[in-house]
């Protein structure tokens, strides 16, 4: 699927209501990530209260730190935030597979047009959420590129179903 068609799918899949999806849809997303070469980890030893999860392109690892879990602990019941984190980090996988070869450390925004990107983010996140994300990541020393990728990932996680994200991973990251 080309980038234009993928961006259209994401634009039109986002409904005014928050993306939730069923647990089964999220489980499929988890499995699709694994089938496409991403190691998925729940409650990594480095999880702490300051982080919900991360995607490390260099290790091809996606981590979800469960709200009610503990570092190196077993999987526990998934919360809405845990599922949101999965969608968010999975979108970073999509960003990683958009440019060059999958998992080559070159990531980019799905929406490369300024207006297209702005419309996508502003129609899915509140002004307060946008300011909070920009401020938080700026304080941590994130580059402008990283901040924009985070805004896109937060907007995607909030309004795009796990099925659409899974399909994007399959289409873009297939090894």
Tab-separated table of N, CA and C in Angstrom:
chain	number	residue	atom	x	y	z
A	1	UNK	N	0.864	-1.168	0.000
A	1	UNK	CA	0.000	0.000	0.000
A	1	UNK	C	0.903	1.221	0.000
A	2	UNK	N	0.619	2.173	-0.875
A	2	UNK	CA	1.480	3.340	-0.892
A	2	UNK	C	1.136	4.296	0.244
A	3	UNK	N	2.037	5.229	0.477
A	3	UNK	CA	1.912	6.153	1.594
A	3	UNK	C	0.631	6.981	1.502
A	4	UNK	N	0.270	7.417	0.314
A	4	UNK	CA	-0.933	8.212	0.132
A	4	UNK	C	-2.179	7.416	0.530
A	5	UNK	N	-2.292	6.182	0.046
A	5	UNK	CA	-3.455	5.363	0.382
A	5	UNK	C	-3.496	5.040	1.869
A	6	UNK	N	-2.330	4.797	2.451
A	6	UNK	CA	-2.279	4.522	3.879
A	6	UNK	C	-2.735	5.731	4.672
A	7	UNK	N	-2.290	6.919	4.289
A	7	UNK	CA	-2.704	8.114	5.017
A	7	UNK	C	-4.207	8.329	4.878
A	8	UNK	N	-4.773	8.056	3.708
A	8	UNK	CA	-6.221	8.157	3.545
A	8	UNK	C	-6.944	7.162	4.449
A	9	UNK	N	-6.423	5.950	4.529
A	9	UNK	CA	-7.040	4.942	5.402
A	9	UNK	C	-7.042	5.416	6.844
A	10	UNK	N	-5.945	6.012	7.289
A	10	UNK	CA	-5.874	6.503	8.668
A	10	UNK	C	-6.795	7.693	8.880
A	11	UNK	N	-6.874	8.585	7.903
A	11	UNK	CA	-7.753	9.747	8.043
A	11	UNK	C	-9.198	9.308	8.164
A	12	UNK	N	-9.625	8.405	7.294
A	12	UNK	CA	-11.027	8.039	7.275
A	12	UNK	C	-11.397	6.960	8.277
A	13	UNK	N	-10.419	6.313	8.878
A	13	UNK	CA	-10.736	5.315	9.901
A	13	UNK	C	-10.979	5.977	11.239
A	14	UNK	N	-10.412	7.151	11.443
A	14	UNK	CA	-10.583	7.862	12.704
A	14	UNK	C	-11.982	8.420	12.799
A	15	UNK	N	-12.711	7.995	13.780
A	15	UNK	CA	-14.064	8.486	13.988
A	15	UNK	C	-14.025	9.530	15.084
A	16	UNK	N	-15.101	10.290	15.265
A	16	UNK	CA	-15.107	11.275	16.343
A	16	UNK	C	-14.915	10.651	17.727
A	17	UNK	N	-15.351	9.424	17.892
A	17	UNK	CA	-15.154	8.746	19.175
A	17	UNK	C	-13.730	8.218	19.257
A	18	UNK	N	-13.263	8.016	20.458
A	18	UNK	CA	-11.921	7.482	20.638
A	18	UNK	C	-11.843	6.061	20.113
A	19	UNK	N	-10.678	5.734	19.574
A	19	UNK	CA	-10.448	4.372	19.103
A	19	UNK	C	-10.363	3.458	20.315
A	20	UNK	N	-11.071	2.399	20.269
A	20	UNK	CA	-10.935	1.424	21.343
A	20	UNK	C	-10.555	0.084	20.739
A	21	UNK	N	-11.440	-0.470	19.961
A	21	UNK	CA	-11.167	-1.779	19.398
A	21	UNK	C	-11.348	-2.841	20.468
A	22	UNK	N	-11.577	-4.030	20.023
A	22	UNK	CA	-11.754	-5.137	20.953
A	22	UNK	C	-10.382	-5.652	21.406
A	23	UNK	N	-10.407	-6.432	22.449
A	23	UNK	CA	-9.156	-7.049	22.896
A	23	UNK	C	-8.619	-7.967	21.797
A	24	UNK	N	-9.525	-8.646	21.094
A	24	UNK	CA	-9.106	-9.542	20.014
A	24	UNK	C	-8.390	-8.771	18.908
A	25	UNK	N	-8.868	-7.566	18.578
A	25	UNK	CA	-8.202	-6.740	17.570
A	25	UNK	C	-6.799	-6.334	18.027
A	26	UNK	N	-6.678	-6.007	19.303
A	26	UNK	CA	-5.363	-5.652	19.844
A	26	UNK	C	-4.446	-6.872	19.872
A	27	UNK	N	-5.008	-8.028	20.177
A	27	UNK	CA	-4.223	-9.267	20.160
A	27	UNK	C	-3.726	-9.550	18.742
A	28	UNK	N	-4.566	-9.297	17.750
A	28	UNK	CA	-4.143	-9.473	16.356
A	28	UNK	C	-3.008	-8.501	16.034
A	29	UNK	N	-3.120	-7.242	16.464
A	29	UNK	CA	-2.051	-6.265	16.242
A	29	UNK	C	-0.754	-6.765	16.859
A	30	UNK	N	-0.815	-7.265	18.073
A	30	UNK	CA	0.356	-7.814	18.776
A	30	UNK	C	0.991	-8.935	17.952
A	31	UNK	N	0.138	-9.839	17.448
A	31	UNK	CA	0.630	-10.972	16.648
A	31	UNK	C	1.187	-10.524	15.302
A	32	UNK	N	0.559	-9.548	14.673
A	32	UNK	CA	1.044	-9.028	13.394
A	32	UNK	C	2.427	-8.397	13.577
A	33	UNK	N	2.616	-7.683	14.657
A	33	UNK	CA	3.938	-7.109	14.940
A	33	UNK	C	4.982	-8.230	14.988
A	34	UNK	N	4.674	-9.288	15.723
A	34	UNK	CA	5.600	-10.410	15.844
A	34	UNK	C	5.856	-11.076	14.493
A	35	UNK	N	4.807	-11.262	13.707
A	35	UNK	CA	4.951	-11.908	12.392
A	35	UNK	C	5.805	-11.071	11.441
A	36	UNK	N	5.911	-9.785	11.725
A	36	UNK	CA	6.690	-8.888	10.872
A	36	UNK	C	8.040	-8.533	11.481
A	37	UNK	N	8.515	-9.349	12.407
A	37	UNK	CA	9.872	-9.201	12.907
A	37	UNK	C	10.061	-8.302	14.107
A	38	UNK	N	8.970	-7.895	14.746
A	38	UNK	CA	9.082	-7.048	15.939
A	38	UNK	C	8.956	-7.927	17.179
A	39	UNK	N	9.923	-7.820	18.060
A	39	UNK	CA	9.864	-8.544	19.335
A	39	UNK	C	8.966	-7.731	20.267
A	40	UNK	N	7.924	-8.354	20.771
A	40	UNK	CA	6.994	-7.673	21.664
A	40	UNK	C	7.234	-8.127	23.092
A	41	UNK	N	7.294	-7.165	23.992
A	41	UNK	CA	7.625	-7.452	25.385
A	41	UNK	C	6.614	-6.769	26.295
A	42	UNK	N	6.141	-7.494	27.264
A	42	UNK	CA	5.245	-6.944	28.283
A	42	UNK	C	6.024	-6.842	29.586
A	43	UNK	N	5.955	-5.669	30.201
A	43	UNK	CA	6.564	-5.431	31.519
A	43	UNK	C	8.070	-5.714	31.535
A	44	UNK	N	8.752	-5.094	30.606
A	44	UNK	CA	10.218	-5.161	30.497
A	44	UNK	C	10.859	-4.769	31.832
A	45	UNK	N	12.041	-5.252	32.073
A	45	UNK	CA	12.747	-4.945	33.336
A	45	UNK	C	12.991	-3.450	33.531
A	46	UNK	N	13.026	-2.672	32.426
A	46	UNK	CA	13.249	-1.226	32.524
A	46	UNK	C	11.967	-0.412	32.639
A	47	UNK	N	10.822	-1.069	32.725
A	47	UNK	CA	9.569	-0.339	32.915
A	47	UNK	C	9.579	0.343	34.274
A	48	UNK	N	9.015	1.526	34.311
A	48	UNK	CA	8.852	2.247	35.584
A	48	UNK	C	7.615	3.130	35.475
A	49	UNK	N	7.311	3.842	36.529
A	49	UNK	CA	6.097	4.662	36.556
A	49	UNK	C	6.134	5.835	35.590
A	50	UNK	N	7.307	6.162	35.054
A	50	UNK	CA	7.443	7.311	34.166
A	50	UNK	C	7.187	6.989	32.707
A	51	UNK	N	7.024	5.730	32.368
A	51	UNK	CA	6.910	5.363	30.965
A	51	UNK	C	5.838	4.284	30.770
A	52	UNK	N	5.054	4.449	29.704
A	52	UNK	CA	4.025	3.462	29.386
A	52	UNK	C	4.536	2.395	28.429
A	53	UNK	N	5.593	2.716	27.688
A	53	UNK	CA	6.148	1.773	26.736
A	53	UNK	C	7.093	2.479	25.794
A	54	UNK	N	7.647	1.724	24.851
A	54	UNK	CA	8.541	2.300	23.856
A	54	UNK	C	8.716	1.334	22.700
A	55	UNK	N	9.235	1.919	21.592
A	55	UNK	CA	9.631	1.125	20.437
A	55	UNK	C	11.091	1.439	20.173
A	56	UNK	N	11.918	0.413	20.123
A	56	UNK	CA	13.348	0.559	19.850
A	56	UNK	C	13.621	-0.066	18.492
A	57	UNK	N	13.800	0.783	17.468
A	57	UNK	CA	14.014	0.284	16.109
A	57	UNK	C	15.278	-0.560	15.999
A	58	UNK	N	16.323	-0.191	16.765
A	58	UNK	CA	17.600	-0.897	16.625
A	58	UNK	C	17.514	-2.340	17.106
A	59	UNK	N	16.604	-2.601	18.004
A	59	UNK	CA	16.407	-3.965	18.504
A	59	UNK	C	15.132	-4.593	17.968
A	60	UNK	N	14.392	-3.812	17.216
A	60	UNK	CA	13.081	-4.241	16.745
A	60	UNK	C	12.216	-4.702	17.916
A	61	UNK	N	12.224	-3.911	18.972
A	61	UNK	CA	11.468	-4.258	20.182
A	61	UNK	C	10.374	-3.227	20.450
A	62	UNK	N	9.197	-3.724	20.742
A	62	UNK	CA	8.087	-2.901	21.186
A	62	UNK	C	7.726	-3.362	22.585
A	63	UNK	N	7.720	-2.414	23.515
A	63	UNK	CA	7.478	-2.730	24.919
A	63	UNK	C	6.213	-2.034	25.395
A	64	UNK	N	5.378	-2.762	26.124
A	64	UNK	CA	4.244	-2.186	26.833
A	64	UNK	C	4.472	-2.431	28.317
A	65	UNK	N	4.510	-1.330	29.070
A	65	UNK	CA	4.637	-1.387	30.532
A	65	UNK	C	3.217	-1.276	31.083
A	66	UNK	N	2.668	-2.365	31.491
A	66	UNK	CA	1.272	-2.370	31.917
A	66	UNK	C	1.068	-1.532	33.175
A	67	UNK	N	-0.062	-0.820	33.206
A	67	UNK	CA	-0.391	0.033	34.348
A	67	UNK	C	-0.351	-0.730	35.666
A	68	UNK	N	-0.861	-1.951	35.657
A	68	UNK	CA	-0.940	-2.739	36.885
A	68	UNK	C	0.126	-3.829	36.960
A	69	UNK	N	1.084	-3.737	36.060
A	69	UNK	CA	2.175	-4.707	36.039
A	69	UNK	C	3.373	-4.188	36.814
A	70	UNK	N	4.400	-5.001	36.852
A	70	UNK	CA	5.651	-4.587	37.503
A	70	UNK	C	6.816	-5.004	36.610
A	71	UNK	N	7.943	-4.299	36.710
A	71	UNK	CA	9.100	-4.644	35.872
A	71	UNK	C	9.455	-6.124	35.996
A	72	UNK	N	9.664	-6.758	34.871
A	72	UNK	CA	9.982	-8.187	34.767
A	72	UNK	C	8.870	-9.078	35.307
A	73	UNK	N	7.708	-8.488	35.564
A	73	UNK	CA	6.593	-9.263	36.091
A	73	UNK	C	5.764	-9.883	34.988
A	74	UNK	N	4.800	-10.704	35.391
A	74	UNK	CA	3.953	-11.379	34.403
A	74	UNK	C	2.942	-10.415	33.783
A	75	UNK	N	2.374	-10.846	32.691
A	75	UNK	CA	1.286	-10.090	32.070
A	75	UNK	C	0.095	-10.098	33.019
A	76	UNK	N	-0.563	-8.946	33.132
A	76	UNK	CA	-1.769	-8.820	33.953
A	76	UNK	C	-2.893	-8.331	33.049
A	77	UNK	N	-4.054	-8.118	33.603
A	77	UNK	CA	-5.189	-7.637	32.810
A	77	UNK	C	-4.826	-6.298	32.160
A	78	UNK	N	-5.147	-6.180	30.882
A	78	UNK	CA	-4.824	-4.984	30.111
A	78	UNK	C	-5.827	-3.873	30.426
A	79	UNK	N	-5.312	-2.668	30.618
A	79	UNK	CA	-6.159	-1.486	30.816
A	79	UNK	C	-6.335	-0.781	29.472
A	80	UNK	N	-7.251	0.171	29.442
A	80	UNK	CA	-7.433	0.983	28.229
A	80	UNK	C	-6.139	1.711	27.877
A	81	UNK	N	-5.408	2.187	28.877
A	81	UNK	CA	-4.140	2.869	28.623
A	81	UNK	C	-3.096	1.909	28.050
A	82	UNK	N	-3.072	0.668	28.530
A	82	UNK	CA	-2.139	-0.326	27.980
A	82	UNK	C	-2.409	-0.547	26.489
A	83	UNK	N	-3.693	-0.649	26.126
A	83	UNK	CA	-4.061	-0.862	24.730
A	83	UNK	C	-3.732	0.371	23.890
A	84	UNK	N	-3.943	1.553	24.458
A	84	UNK	CA	-3.576	2.806	23.790
A	84	UNK	C	-2.070	2.845	23.540
A	85	UNK	N	-1.302	2.406	24.524
A	85	UNK	CA	0.158	2.366	24.388
A	85	UNK	C	0.561	1.422	23.261
A	86	UNK	N	-0.095	0.291	23.163
A	86	UNK	CA	0.192	-0.645	22.073
A	86	UNK	C	-0.067	0.016	20.719
A	87	UNK	N	-1.199	0.691	20.570
A	87	UNK	CA	-1.500	1.362	19.299
A	87	UNK	C	-0.473	2.459	19.015
A	88	UNK	N	-0.108	3.226	20.030
A	88	UNK	CA	0.869	4.312	19.880
A	88	UNK	C	2.226	3.770	19.424
A	89	UNK	N	2.734	2.791	20.132
A	89	UNK	CA	4.055	2.251	19.792
A	89	UNK	C	4.029	1.519	18.453
A	90	UNK	N	2.912	0.867	18.142
A	90	UNK	CA	2.801	0.200	16.843
A	90	UNK	C	2.820	1.227	15.713
A	91	UNK	N	2.291	2.422	15.961
A	91	UNK	CA	2.381	3.451	14.919
A	91	UNK	C	3.837	3.870	14.699
A	92	UNK	N	4.649	3.853	15.755
A	92	UNK	CA	6.076	4.131	15.561
A	92	UNK	C	6.711	3.067	14.661
A	93	UNK	N	6.240	1.834	14.750
A	93	UNK	CA	6.723	0.791	13.845
A	93	UNK	C	6.351	1.168	12.413
A	94	UNK	N	5.121	1.609	12.213
A	94	UNK	CA	4.682	2.039	10.885
A	94	UNK	C	5.584	3.173	10.385
A	95	UNK	N	5.849	4.162	11.244
A	95	UNK	CA	6.729	5.275	10.855
A	95	UNK	C	8.115	4.760	10.456
A	96	UNK	N	8.571	3.736	11.144
A	96	UNK	CA	9.887	3.163	10.858
A	96	UNK	C	9.916	2.463	9.501
A	97	UNK	N	8.797	1.905	9.101
A	97	UNK	CA	8.749	1.139	7.855
A	97	UNK	C	8.378	1.986	6.640
A	98	UNK	N	8.072	3.258	6.835
A	98	UNK	CA	7.638	4.117	5.735
A	98	UNK	C	8.755	4.545	4.793
A	99	UNK	N	9.952	4.701	5.297
A	99	UNK	CA	11.042	5.286	4.531
A	99	UNK	C	12.164	4.274	4.365
A	100	UNK	N	12.629	4.096	3.177
A	100	UNK	CA	13.720	3.152	2.951
A	100	UNK	C	13.245	1.731	3.151
A	101	UNK	N	14.062	0.944	3.830
A	101	UNK	CA	13.723	-0.442	4.127
A	101	UNK	C	13.163	-0.540	5.532
A	102	UNK	N	12.289	-1.507	5.783
A	102	UNK	CA	11.787	-1.683	7.142
A	102	UNK	C	12.934	-1.878	8.136
A	103	UNK	N	12.825	-1.244	9.275
A	103	UNK	CA	13.752	-1.407	10.393
A	103	UNK	C	15.178	-0.971	10.051
A	104	UNK	N	15.295	0.097	9.290
A	104	UNK	CA	16.626	0.562	8.896
A	104	UNK	C	17.044	1.845	9.616
A	105	UNK	N	16.352	2.229	10.637
A	105	UNK	CA	16.569	3.410	11.475
A	105	UNK	C	16.098	4.694	10.825
A	106	UNK	N	15.584	4.622	9.622
A	106	UNK	CA	15.057	5.805	8.955
A	106	UNK	C	13.547	5.826	9.121
A	107	UNK	N	13.067	6.724	9.934
A	107	UNK	CA	11.634	6.827	10.143
A	107	UNK	C	11.165	8.200	9.682
A	108	UNK	N	9.884	8.295	9.432
A	108	UNK	CA	9.329	9.538	8.932
A	108	UNK	C	7.877	9.643	9.362
A	109	UNK	N	7.312	10.792	9.113
A	109	UNK	CA	5.896	10.996	9.371
A	109	UNK	C	5.080	10.359	8.262
A	110	UNK	N	3.935	9.857	8.619
A	110	UNK	CA	3.011	9.357	7.621
A	110	UNK	C	2.471	10.526	6.801
A	111	UNK	N	2.158	11.598	7.495
A	111	UNK	CA	1.619	12.792	6.846
A	111	UNK	C	2.758	13.768	6.627
A	112	UNK	N	3.288	13.819	5.402
A	112	UNK	CA	4.435	14.673	5.153
A	112	UNK	C	4.059	16.074	4.690
A	113	UNK	N	2.821	16.287	4.300
A	113	UNK	CA	2.362	17.635	3.986
A	113	UNK	C	2.001	18.362	5.271
A	114	UNK	N	2.448	19.605	5.408
A	114	UNK	CA	2.202	20.349	6.655
A	114	UNK	C	0.719	20.453	6.978
A	115	UNK	N	-0.101	20.790	6.001
A	115	UNK	CA	-1.529	20.953	6.255
A	115	UNK	C	-2.186	19.623	6.579
A	116	UNK	N	-1.819	18.584	5.838
A	116	UNK	CA	-2.355	17.243	6.061
A	116	UNK	C	-2.020	16.779	7.486
A	117	UNK	N	-0.759	16.962	7.883
A	117	UNK	CA	-0.327	16.576	9.226
A	117	UNK	C	-1.081	17.374	10.279
A	118	UNK	N	-1.123	18.689	10.095
A	118	UNK	CA	-1.780	19.571	11.057
A	118	UNK	C	-3.253	19.207	11.220
A	119	UNK	N	-3.938	18.980	10.107
A	119	UNK	CA	-5.352	18.602	10.174
A	119	UNK	C	-5.534	17.284	10.918
A	120	UNK	N	-4.691	16.304	10.619
A	120	UNK	CA	-4.809	15.002	11.266
A	120	UNK	C	-4.644	15.135	12.781
A	121	UNK	N	-3.603	15.818	13.220
A	121	UNK	CA	-3.327	15.949	14.651
A	121	UNK	C	-4.365	16.828	15.338
A	122	UNK	N	-4.652	17.992	14.770
A	122	UNK	CA	-5.564	18.928	15.424
A	122	UNK	C	-6.999	18.434	15.475
A	123	UNK	N	-7.370	17.563	14.550
A	123	UNK	CA	-8.722	17.003	14.571
A	123	UNK	C	-8.847	15.802	15.496
A	124	UNK	N	-7.739	15.367	16.080
A	124	UNK	CA	-7.771	14.185	16.931
A	124	UNK	C	-7.276	14.428	18.352
A	125	UNK	N	-6.515	15.487	18.545
A	125	UNK	CA	-6.016	15.829	19.881
A	125	UNK	C	-6.481	17.234	20.241
A	126	UNK	N	-6.726	17.444	21.526
A	126	UNK	CA	-7.116	18.785	21.973
A	126	UNK	C	-5.897	19.703	21.987
A	127	UNK	N	-6.144	20.996	22.024
A	127	UNK	CA	-5.051	21.958	22.101
A	127	UNK	C	-4.203	21.704	23.352
A	128	UNK	N	-4.861	21.365	24.457
A	128	UNK	CA	-4.143	21.065	25.697
A	128	UNK	C	-3.256	19.834	25.565
A	129	UNK	N	-3.767	18.799	24.915
A	129	UNK	CA	-2.958	17.589	24.705
A	129	UNK	C	-1.738	17.898	23.832
A	130	UNK	N	-1.950	18.657	22.783
A	130	UNK	CA	-0.848	19.002	21.887
A	130	UNK	C	0.222	19.785	22.641
A	131	UNK	N	-0.193	20.775	23.404
A	131	UNK	CA	0.766	21.580	24.174
A	131	UNK	C	1.512	20.717	25.190
A	132	UNK	N	0.798	19.822	25.859
A	132	UNK	CA	1.426	18.948	26.848
A	132	UNK	C	2.483	18.056	26.199
A	133	UNK	N	2.160	17.465	25.062
A	133	UNK	CA	3.104	16.585	24.364
A	133	UNK	C	4.336	17.376	23.939
A	134	UNK	N	4.135	18.537	23.345
A	134	UNK	CA	5.261	19.359	22.894
A	134	UNK	C	6.131	19.767	24.072
A	135	UNK	N	5.515	20.217	25.144
A	135	UNK	CA	6.266	20.653	26.338
A	135	UNK	C	7.033	19.497	26.966
A	136	UNK	N	6.368	18.368	27.133
A	136	UNK	CA	6.997	17.206	27.780
A	136	UNK	C	8.203	16.710	26.993
A	137	UNK	N	8.036	16.542	25.699
A	137	UNK	CA	9.135	16.032	24.889
A	137	UNK	C	10.243	17.065	24.704
A	138	UNK	N	9.876	18.338	24.665
A	138	UNK	CA	10.898	19.400	24.582
A	138	UNK	C	11.763	19.402	25.834
A	139	UNK	N	11.128	19.257	27.007
A	139	UNK	CA	11.877	19.219	28.272
A	139	UNK	C	12.855	18.050	28.312
A	140	UNK	N	12.483	16.965	27.637
A	140	UNK	CA	13.352	15.785	27.596
A	140	UNK	C	14.417	15.893	26.514
A	141	UNK	N	14.444	17.020	25.793
A	141	UNK	CA	15.466	17.245	24.783
A	141	UNK	C	15.180	16.620	23.431
A	142	UNK	N	13.920	16.262	23.171
A	142	UNK	CA	13.572	15.641	21.898
A	142	UNK	C	13.722	16.638	20.756
A	143	UNK	N	14.123	16.137	19.603
A	143	UNK	CA	14.234	16.969	18.405
A	143	UNK	C	12.841	17.308	17.883
A	144	UNK	N	12.790	18.292	16.989
A	144	UNK	CA	11.527	18.668	16.350
A	144	UNK	C	10.919	17.475	15.620
A	145	UNK	N	11.752	16.694	14.944
A	145	UNK	CA	11.278	15.513	14.216
A	145	UNK	C	10.615	14.518	15.167
A	146	UNK	N	11.256	14.263	16.300
A	146	UNK	CA	10.703	13.316	17.275
A	146	UNK	C	9.377	13.843	17.835
A	147	UNK	N	9.307	15.121	18.120
A	147	UNK	CA	8.070	15.703	18.653
A	147	UNK	C	6.935	15.535	17.643
A	148	UNK	N	7.214	15.788	16.377
A	148	UNK	CA	6.184	15.616	15.349
A	148	UNK	C	5.765	14.149	15.227
A	149	UNK	N	6.729	13.237	15.306
A	149	UNK	CA	6.394	11.811	15.251
A	149	UNK	C	5.549	11.406	16.456
A	150	UNK	N	5.852	11.970	17.615
A	150	UNK	CA	5.057	11.665	18.802
A	150	UNK	C	3.635	12.204	18.670
A	151	UNK	N	3.492	13.422	18.169
A	151	UNK	CA	2.150	13.975	17.969
A	151	UNK	C	1.336	13.072	17.042
A	152	UNK	N	1.951	12.638	15.954
A	152	UNK	CA	1.261	11.764	15.013
A	152	UNK	C	0.893	10.434	15.676
A	153	UNK	N	1.799	9.877	16.472
A	153	UNK	CA	1.536	8.595	17.138
A	153	UNK	C	0.435	8.729	18.196
A	154	UNK	N	0.435	9.827	18.952
A	154	UNK	CA	-0.630	10.033	19.933
A	154	UNK	C	-1.978	10.184	19.248
A	155	UNK	N	-2.010	10.942	18.140
A	155	UNK	CA	-3.266	11.130	17.403
A	155	UNK	C	-3.749	9.811	16.813
A	156	UNK	N	-2.838	9.030	16.284
A	156	UNK	CA	-3.191	7.730	15.716
A	156	UNK	C	-3.736	6.808	16.809
A	157	UNK	N	-3.041	6.728	17.921
A	157	UNK	CA	-3.482	5.846	19.011
A	157	UNK	C	-4.861	6.232	19.524
A	158	UNK	N	-5.151	7.520	19.520
A	158	UNK	CA	-6.427	7.997	20.052
A	158	UNK	C	-7.603	7.715	19.122
A	159	UNK	N	-7.352	7.630	17.817
A	159	UNK	CA	-8.479	7.587	16.895
A	159	UNK	C	-8.393	6.581	15.766
A	160	UNK	N	-7.407	5.723	15.775
A	160	UNK	CA	-7.293	4.745	14.697
A	160	UNK	C	-7.355	3.342	15.309
A	161	UNK	N	-8.133	2.505	14.688
A	161	UNK	CA	-8.353	1.170	15.246
A	161	UNK	C	-7.090	0.305	15.163
A	162	UNK	N	-6.975	-0.668	16.059
A	162	UNK	CA	-5.840	-1.582	15.996
A	162	UNK	C	-5.821	-2.385	14.694
A	163	UNK	N	-6.977	-2.606	14.097
A	163	UNK	CA	-7.034	-3.345	12.836
A	163	UNK	C	-6.368	-2.550	11.711
A	164	UNK	N	-6.640	-1.249	11.638
A	164	UNK	CA	-6.022	-0.410	10.605
A	164	UNK	C	-4.510	-0.354	10.818
A	165	UNK	N	-4.093	-0.239	12.070
A	165	UNK	CA	-2.653	-0.189	12.360
A	165	UNK	C	-2.003	-1.526	12.003
A	166	UNK	N	-2.657	-2.629	12.346
A	166	UNK	CA	-2.124	-3.956	12.009
A	166	UNK	C	-1.991	-4.123	10.499
A	167	UNK	N	-3.003	-3.675	9.760
A	167	UNK	CA	-2.949	-3.759	8.301
A	167	UNK	C	-1.788	-2.914	7.757
A	168	UNK	N	-1.546	-1.754	8.362
A	168	UNK	CA	-0.446	-0.892	7.939
A	168	UNK	C	0.889	-1.575	8.196
A	169	UNK	N	1.046	-2.205	9.356
A	169	UNK	CA	2.280	-2.937	9.658
A	169	UNK	C	2.477	-4.038	8.625
A	170	UNK	N	1.424	-4.798	8.352
A	170	UNK	CA	1.522	-5.880	7.371
A	170	UNK	C	1.937	-5.366	5.993
A	171	UNK	N	1.344	-4.261	5.587
A	171	UNK	CA	1.609	-3.727	4.244
A	171	UNK	C	2.975	-3.082	4.106
A	172	UNK	N	3.478	-2.486	5.174
A	172	UNK	CA	4.720	-1.714	5.079
A	172	UNK	C	5.952	-2.443	5.615
A	173	UNK	N	5.775	-3.317	6.576
A	173	UNK	CA	6.920	-3.912	7.279
A	173	UNK	C	7.135	-5.362	6.930
A	174	UNK	N	6.376	-5.876	6.012
A	174	UNK	CA	6.477	-7.287	5.674
A	174	UNK	C	7.894	-7.623	5.242
A	175	UNK	N	8.518	-8.536	5.977
A	175	UNK	CA	9.899	-8.929	5.662
A	175	UNK	C	9.931	-9.879	4.510
